[in-house]
Coordinates of C-alpha atoms and ligand atoms in Angstrom, one line a residue:
M1292 CA 0.0 0.0 0.0
T1293 CA 1.1 3.5 -0.8
S1294 CA 1.6 6.2 1.8
D1295 CA 0.9 9.1 -0.5
Y1296 CA -0.8 11.4 1.8
N1297 CA -3.2 12.9 -0.9
H1298 CA -4.0 9.5 -2.3
P1299 CA -4.5 7.0 0.7
A1300 CA -5.7 3.6 -0.3
R1301 CA -8.9 4.5 1.4
R1302 CA -10.3 7.3 3.4
V1303 CA -11.9 6.4 6.8
Y1304 CA -13.4 9.1 9.0
L1305 CA -13.5 7.7 12.6
D1306 CA -14.0 10.9 14.5
N1307 CA -17.7 11.2 14.6
S1308 CA -17.7 12.2 18.1
S1309 CA -15.8 15.3 17.2
T1310 CA -18.1 16.3 14.4
T1311 CA -20.3 14.8 11.6
P1312 CA -20.9 15.8 8.1
V1313 CA -24.3 17.4 7.3
R1314 CA -26.7 14.9 5.8
A1315 CA -27.8 15.6 2.2
E1316 CA -31.5 15.5 3.4
V1317 CA -30.7 18.1 6.1
L1318 CA -28.7 20.4 3.8
S1319 CA -31.6 20.4 1.3
V1320 CA -34.3 21.6 3.8
M1321 CA -31.8 24.2 5.0
L1322 CA -31.2 25.8 1.7
P1323 CA -34.5 27.6 1.1
F1324 CA -33.8 29.5 4.3
F1325 CA -30.8 31.4 3.4
A1326 CA -31.9 33.4 0.4
Q1327 CA -35.6 32.9 -0.2
A1328 CA -37.3 32.4 3.3
F1329 CA -34.8 34.6 4.8
G1330 CA -37.2 36.6 7.2
N1331 CA -36.6 37.4 10.7
A1332 CA -38.8 35.0 12.8
S1333 CA -39.9 37.8 15.0
S1334 CA -41.5 39.7 12.0
I1335 CA -45.2 40.0 11.6
H1336 CA -45.2 40.0 7.7
R1337 CA -45.1 36.9 5.5
W1338 CA -41.4 36.6 5.4
G1339 CA -41.3 36.5 9.1
K1340 CA -44.1 34.1 9.3
E1341 CA -42.4 31.7 6.8
A1342 CA -39.2 31.7 9.1
R1343 CA -41.3 31.3 12.2
V1344 CA -42.9 28.2 10.7
G1345 CA -39.4 26.9 10.0
V1346 CA -38.3 27.3 13.5
E1347 CA -41.5 26.0 15.2
T1348 CA -41.6 22.9 13.0
A1349 CA -38.0 22.2 13.8
R1350 CA -38.8 22.7 17.5
E1351 CA -41.4 19.9 17.2
K1352 CA -38.8 17.6 15.5
V1353 CA -36.2 18.2 18.4
A1354 CA -39.0 17.7 21.0
Y1355 CA -39.8 14.4 19.1
L1356 CA -36.3 12.9 19.6
L1357 CA -36.4 13.8 23.4
G1358 CA -40.2 12.9 24.1
A1359 CA -40.6 16.5 25.2
E1360 CA -43.0 19.2 24.7
P1361 CA -41.9 21.9 21.9
S1362 CA -42.3 24.6 24.4
E1363 CA -39.6 22.8 26.3
I1364 CA -36.9 23.2 23.8
V1365 CA -34.6 26.3 23.9
F1366 CA -32.4 26.7 20.9
T1367 CA -28.8 27.7 21.7
S1368 CA -25.4 28.1 19.7
G1369 CA -24.6 24.6 20.4
G1370 CA -23.8 21.9 23.2
T1371 CA -21.3 24.3 24.9
E1372 CA -23.9 27.1 25.2
A1373 CA -26.7 24.7 26.4
D1374 CA -24.5 23.3 29.2
N1375 CA -23.6 26.9 30.2
L1376 CA -27.3 27.9 30.1
A1377 CA -28.3 25.2 32.3
L1378 CA -25.7 25.5 34.9
R1379 CA -25.3 29.3 35.1
S1380 CA -29.0 29.9 35.0
T1381 CA -29.7 27.3 37.9
A1382 CA -26.8 28.7 40.0
R1383 CA -28.1 32.2 39.6
L1384 CA -31.8 31.5 40.2
L1385 CA -31.3 29.2 43.1
K1386 CA -28.5 31.1 45.0
S1387 CA -30.9 31.8 47.9
K1388 CA -31.5 28.2 48.3
G1389 CA -28.0 27.0 48.4
N1390 CA -24.5 27.1 46.7
H1391 CA -23.7 23.7 46.3
I1392 CA -23.4 21.9 42.8
I1393 CA -22.7 18.1 42.3
T1394 CA -20.9 17.0 39.1
T1395 CA -18.4 14.3 38.0
A1396 CA -14.7 14.1 37.2
V1397 CA -15.6 12.9 33.7
E1398 CA -17.6 15.8 32.3
H1399 CA -17.1 17.4 29.0
H1400 CA -15.1 20.7 29.5
A1401 CA -18.2 22.7 28.6
V1402 CA -19.4 21.7 32.1
L1403 CA -16.4 21.2 33.9
H1404 CA -14.9 24.6 33.1
T1405 CA -18.2 26.2 33.6
C1406 CA -18.2 24.7 37.1
Q1407 CA -14.7 26.0 37.8
S1408 CA -15.9 29.4 36.8
L1409 CA -18.9 29.1 39.1
E1410 CA -16.4 28.0 41.9
K1411 CA -14.8 31.5 41.5
E1412 CA -18.2 33.2 41.9
G1413 CA -18.6 31.5 45.3
F1414 CA -20.4 28.3 44.5
E1415 CA -19.1 25.0 46.0
V1416 CA -18.7 22.1 43.4
T1417 CA -18.2 18.2 44.3
Y1418 CA -16.6 16.5 41.5
L1419 CA -17.5 12.9 42.0
P1420 CA -15.0 10.2 41.4
V1421 CA -15.7 7.4 38.9
D1422 CA -14.7 3.7 38.8
E1423 CA -12.2 2.1 36.5
Y1424 CA -15.0 2.0 33.7
G1425 CA -15.8 5.7 34.0
M1426 CA -19.0 5.1 35.9
V1427 CA -20.2 7.3 38.6
G1428 CA -22.2 5.3 41.4
V1429 CA -25.6 6.4 42.3
E1430 CA -24.6 6.0 46.0
S1431 CA -21.9 8.5 45.5
V1432 CA -24.3 11.0 44.1
A1433 CA -26.6 10.1 47.2
G1434 CA -23.6 10.7 49.6
A1435 CA -22.6 14.0 48.2
I1436 CA -26.2 15.6 48.5
R1437 CA -26.6 18.2 51.5
P1438 CA -28.9 20.7 52.5
G1439 CA -27.5 23.5 50.1
T1440 CA -27.2 21.3 47.1
I1441 CA -29.2 23.0 44.2
L1442 CA -28.0 21.1 40.9
I1443 CA -26.7 17.8 39.8
S1444 CA -25.0 17.7 36.5
V1445 CA -23.8 14.3 35.0
I1446 CA -22.9 13.6 31.5
H1447 CA -25.2 10.9 29.8
G1448 CA -22.7 9.3 27.3
Q1449 CA -19.2 10.1 28.0
N1450 CA -17.5 11.5 24.8
E1451 CA -14.1 10.1 25.2
V1452 CA -14.8 6.6 26.6
G1453 CA -18.4 6.0 25.9
T1454 CA -19.6 4.9 29.3
I1455 CA -23.4 5.5 29.7
Q1456 CA -24.1 6.8 33.1
P1457 CA -27.0 5.6 35.2
I1458 CA -29.0 8.8 34.6
E1459 CA -32.4 7.3 35.2
E1460 CA -31.5 6.1 38.8
I1461 CA -29.8 9.5 39.6
G1462 CA -33.0 11.1 38.1
R1463 CA -35.2 9.2 40.6
L1464 CA -32.8 10.2 43.5
A1465 CA -32.9 13.8 42.3
K1466 CA -36.4 14.0 42.1
E1467 CA -37.0 12.4 45.5
K1468 CA -34.8 15.0 47.0
G1469 CA -36.1 18.0 45.1
I1470 CA -32.8 18.8 43.3
L1471 CA -32.5 19.7 39.7
L1472 CA -30.8 17.3 37.3
H1473 CA -29.0 18.4 34.3
T1474 CA -27.4 15.9 31.7
D1475 CA -25.0 16.6 28.9
A1476 CA -26.6 14.2 26.4
V1477 CA -24.6 15.5 23.3
Q1478 CA -23.0 12.2 22.5
S1479 CA -26.1 10.0 23.4
A1480 CA -28.6 12.0 21.1
G1481 CA -29.5 9.9 18.0
K1482 CA -27.4 6.8 19.5
V1483 CA -29.5 5.7 22.3
P1484 CA -33.1 6.2 23.3
L1485 CA -33.3 9.6 25.1
K1486 CA -36.6 10.3 26.3
V1487 CA -36.6 13.0 29.1
R1488 CA -39.6 11.6 31.0
D1489 CA -37.9 8.2 31.3
L1490 CA -34.6 9.8 32.5
N1491 CA -36.1 12.0 35.1
V1492 CA -34.0 14.9 34.0
D1493 CA -35.0 18.6 34.4
L1494 CA -32.5 19.9 31.9
L1495 CA -30.6 18.2 28.9
S1496 CA -28.2 19.5 26.4
I1497 CA -27.8 18.4 22.8
S1498 CA -25.9 19.6 19.7
S1499 CA -26.7 19.5 16.0
H1500 CA -23.3 18.9 14.5
K1501 CA -22.8 15.7 16.4
L1502 CA -25.8 14.1 14.7
Y1503 CA -25.4 15.1 11.1
G1504 CA -26.9 18.7 11.4
P1505 CA -24.9 21.9 10.9
K1506 CA -22.4 23.4 13.4
G1507 CA -23.4 26.4 15.5
I1508 CA -26.7 25.1 16.8
G1509 CA -28.0 23.0 19.7
A1510 CA -30.7 23.0 22.2
L1511 CA -31.2 22.8 26.0
Y1512 CA -34.4 20.9 27.1
V1513 CA -36.0 22.7 30.0
R1514 CA -38.8 20.9 32.0
K1515 CA -41.9 23.0 32.0
S1516 CA -41.9 23.5 35.6
V1517 CA -38.2 24.7 35.7
K1518 CA -37.5 28.5 35.3
I1519 CA -34.6 29.6 33.3
A1520 CA -32.5 32.8 33.5
P1521 CA -31.3 34.0 30.2
Q1522 CA -27.6 34.3 30.1
I1523 CA -27.7 36.1 26.8
T1524 CA -29.9 39.1 27.1
G1525 CA -31.6 41.2 24.6
G1526 CA -34.9 40.7 22.8
A1527 CA -37.6 38.2 24.0
H1528 CA -36.5 35.4 21.7
E1529 CA -37.1 31.8 22.8
R1530 CA -39.7 32.9 25.1
G1531 CA -37.3 35.1 27.1
R1532 CA -34.8 32.2 27.8
R1533 CA -32.0 33.0 25.2
A1534 CA -31.9 36.6 23.2
G1535 CA -30.8 36.9 19.5
T1536 CA -32.3 36.7 16.2
E1537 CA -32.7 32.7 15.5
N1538 CA -30.3 31.1 13.3
V1539 CA -33.4 29.9 11.2
A1540 CA -31.6 27.8 8.6
G1541 CA -29.5 26.1 11.4
I1542 CA -32.6 25.5 13.4
V1543 CA -34.3 24.0 10.5
G1544 CA -31.5 21.6 9.6
F1545 CA -31.1 20.6 13.2
G1546 CA -34.9 19.8 13.5
E1547 CA -34.5 17.7 10.4
A1548 CA -31.3 16.0 11.7
C1549 CA -33.1 15.2 15.1
Y1550 CA -36.2 13.7 13.3
L1551 CA -34.0 11.5 10.9
A1552 CA -31.9 10.3 13.9
E1553 CA -35.0 9.4 15.9
R1554 CA -36.6 7.5 13.0
E1555 CA -33.5 5.5 12.3
L1556 CA -32.2 5.0 15.8
P1557 CA -33.2 1.4 16.5
E1558 CA -31.6 0.1 13.4
E1559 CA -28.6 2.5 13.2
S1560 CA -27.7 1.9 17.0
L1561 CA -27.8 -2.0 16.2
R1562 CA -25.6 -1.5 13.2
L1563 CA -23.0 0.7 15.0
T1564 CA -22.8 -1.6 17.8
S1565 CA -21.9 -4.4 15.6
L1566 CA -19.1 -2.3 13.9
R1567 CA -17.9 -1.1 17.2
D1568 CA -17.5 -4.6 18.6
R1569 CA -15.8 -5.9 15.4
L1570 CA -13.3 -3.1 15.8
I1571 CA -12.6 -3.6 19.5
K1572 CA -12.3 -7.4 19.2
G1573 CA -10.0 -6.9 16.2
I1574 CA -7.7 -4.7 18.0
L1575 CA -7.5 -6.6 21.2
D1576 CA -6.9 -9.8 19.0
K1577 CA -4.3 -8.4 16.9
I1578 CA -2.2 -6.0 18.8
P1579 CA -0.7 -7.2 22.2
D1580 CA -0.8 -5.2 25.2
T1581 CA -3.8 -3.2 24.4
V1582 CA -6.8 -2.5 26.9
L1583 CA -10.4 -1.3 26.2
N1584 CA -11.1 1.9 28.1
G1585 CA -14.6 2.6 29.3
H1586 CA -17.3 0.3 30.1
P1587 CA -17.6 -3.0 28.1
S1588 CA -21.3 -3.1 27.8
R1589 CA -22.9 0.3 29.0
R1590 CA -21.2 1.9 26.3
L1591 CA -22.2 4.3 23.3
P1592 CA -22.7 2.3 20.3
H1593 CA -20.2 4.2 18.1
N1594 CA -17.3 4.6 20.7
V1595 CA -14.1 2.6 20.6
N1596 CA -11.4 3.7 23.1
V1597 CA -8.3 1.8 23.5
S1598 CA -4.9 2.2 25.2
I1599 CA -2.2 0.7 23.2
K1600 CA 0.7 0.4 25.5
Y1601 CA 4.3 1.7 24.9
V1602 CA 3.3 4.0 22.1
E1603 CA 2.0 7.6 22.2
G1604 CA -1.5 8.1 21.0
E1605 CA -0.2 11.2 19.0
S1606 CA 2.4 9.2 17.0
I1607 CA -0.5 6.5 16.2
L1608 CA -2.8 9.4 15.0
L1609 CA -0.2 10.9 12.7
N1610 CA 0.4 7.5 11.1
L1611 CA -3.1 6.7 10.7
D1612 CA -3.8 10.0 9.1
L1613 CA -1.1 9.1 6.5
M1614 CA -3.0 6.0 5.9
G1615 CA -6.3 8.1 5.4
I1616 CA -7.7 7.2 8.7
G1617 CA -9.1 10.0 10.9
A1618 CA -9.2 9.4 14.6
S1619 CA -8.4 11.3 17.8
S1620 CA -6.5 10.5 21.1
G1621 CA -7.1 11.0 24.7
S1622 CA -4.2 13.7 25.1
A1623 CA -4.4 17.2 24.7
C1624 CA -1.5 19.3 24.0
T1625 CA -0.8 21.8 26.7
S1626 CA 2.3 23.8 27.2
G1627 CA 4.4 21.7 24.8
S1628 CA 3.8 18.5 26.9
L1629 CA 1.2 15.8 26.3
E1630 CA -1.3 16.0 29.1
P1631 CA -3.1 12.9 29.2
S1632 CA -7.2 13.1 29.4
H1633 CA -8.7 14.0 32.7
V1634 CA -11.2 11.3 32.0
L1635 CA -8.6 8.5 31.8
L1636 CA -6.8 9.8 34.6
A1637 CA -10.0 9.9 36.7
M1638 CA -10.6 6.2 35.9
G1639 CA -7.2 5.5 37.4
L1640 CA -5.3 4.8 34.3
P1641 CA -1.5 5.3 34.9
H1642 CA -0.1 8.1 32.9
E1643 CA 1.9 5.9 30.5
V1644 CA -1.2 3.8 29.6
A1645 CA -3.3 7.0 29.3
H1646 CA -0.8 8.4 26.7
G1647 CA -1.3 5.6 24.5
S1648 CA -5.1 6.1 24.2
L1649 CA -6.8 6.1 20.8
R1650 CA -10.4 7.0 20.2
M1651 CA -12.3 5.9 17.1
T1652 CA -15.8 7.0 16.9
L1653 CA -18.1 5.5 14.2
G1654 CA -20.7 7.1 12.0
R1655 CA -23.4 6.4 9.4
M1656 CA -20.9 6.5 6.6
N1657 CA -18.8 3.7 8.2
T1658 CA -18.8 0.2 6.7
A1659 CA -17.5 -3.3 7.8
E1660 CA -14.9 -2.6 5.0
D1661 CA -13.7 0.4 6.9
I1662 CA -13.4 -1.6 10.1
D1663 CA -11.2 -4.2 8.1
Y1664 CA -9.0 -1.5 6.5
V1665 CA -8.2 -0.1 10.0
L1666 CA -7.5 -3.7 11.2
E1667 CA -5.1 -4.3 8.5
V1668 CA -3.3 -0.8 8.8
L1669 CA -3.1 -0.3 12.5
P1670 CA -1.2 -3.5 13.8
P1671 CA 1.8 -2.8 11.7
I1672 CA 1.9 1.0 12.6
V1673 CA 2.0 -0.1 16.3
S1674 CA 4.7 -2.7 15.7
R1675 CA 6.8 -0.2 14.0
L1676 CA 6.3 2.5 16.5
R1677 CA 7.1 0.0 19.2
E1678 CA 10.4 -0.9 17.6
M1679 CA 11.4 2.7 17.3
S1680 CA 10.7 3.7 20.8
A1681 CA 12.8 0.8 21.7
F1682 CA 15.7 3.0 20.3
S1683 CA 14.7 6.5 21.3
S1684 CA 12.2 8.0 23.7
L1685 CA 9.2 9.4 21.9
R1686 CA 9.3 12.8 20.9
D1687 CA 6.1 14.1 22.6
S1688 CA 6.8 17.7 22.2
R1689 CA 7.1 17.6 18.4
A1690 CA 3.7 15.7 17.9
C1691 CA 2.4 18.1 20.2
E1692 CA 3.5 21.3 18.6
E1693 CA 1.7 20.3 15.4
G1694 CA -1.5 20.7 17.6
H1695 CA -3.0 17.1 17.2
G1696 CA -5.3 15.3 19.6
N1697 CA -7.8 17.6 21.3
V1698 CA -10.9 15.6 22.1
Q1699 CA -14.2 17.2 21.7
Ligands
PLP1055 C1 -19.1 18.0 21.4 C2 -19.7 18.2 22.7 C3 -20.0 19.5 23.5 C4 -20.0 20.7 22.7 O1 -20.9 21.0 21.8 P1 -20.7 22.0 20.9 O2 -22.2 22.1 19.9 O3 -19.5 21.6 19.9 O4 -20.5 23.3 21.5 C5 -20.6 19.2 24.8 N1 -20.7 18.1 25.4 C6 -20.2 17.0 24.7 C7 -20.3 15.6 25.5 C8 -19.7 17.0 23.5 O5 -19.4 15.9 22.8

């Protein structure tokens, strides 16, 4: 096989947890909303009404994915803003009731860094530990609740290692104690059933570009009985919960993506699970000294995360890219050194094992042939890197300066 960068034998995109392409059906419903139905959805005239219909139809479709009422959907600029809105709004509105927030050590940075920012404002945050599979225990949530607890925020499907948290049980507990529960379900949406009434959640974040919709649009589900303080102020858009002229085309595309995801979920979820398991088994069988990260069964259907010992994740990524395969690693480059992921460290992985982590996230374009290609290409890459590392210590800093490996 050649390793000409511009002509790899095959192109296999396995970074669908970072982002996904816009589906053709989604793009085609969006297009009329740029230049024809371009009105401001707040305007009274026919142009405005046309845009408004687009927005409200999309809201129904997003609600359909979540089993929610359309009025419970607040459009935001994406998953990050939805997380910020959930946390900051609750903190501000319930300040008089208490200042304690419970979250986990394995949240996405959109939650983690928001919690850290709230700590600077005087809130107290408990970051719950997780077990070796990245799971948080319901008892540990129960044990952290105290009189001033106003919010629990636990990720639904973990974006790096794919572990699915026991949200339903945590939801029952939160309900019993009268504490609001938020979940970041960005990775789970369209991959596993996500009905807000079954989950017992009050607030739930999703993002369009993780499920074949456009970037820059997302939503926060807000249970009917829960009040929300806008974090972006201005006009009375989104029933006073998020100001700013609606991203009409984005919203329309997002709605269609949610509708299609929900319709295809049972079949697509099984298909992805089978590809996932084929890839996991192939790697563990063909490459010695590899371990699966994350839960073996309570796992997102599209997530594969393995640690390949004695090699740097970054070096594998660069070599996979040469062969036309796009993946990601669990390391983020900070100040010229490779920082292993906070998620893998929270799971108790030693630094050197966390460094060799490789995340491959499947999507609707992937086929069994793609998996076979990876299983053909990856083992020799690993052998070669292991031979090289026997001679010289790995050049972390060089791989890092090139800026690879941020996990979204
Ligand atoms: C991608 C992601 C986000 C951020 O969503 P954006 O729409 O990119 O802002 C938040 N949480 C999780 C778990 C994600 O995977």
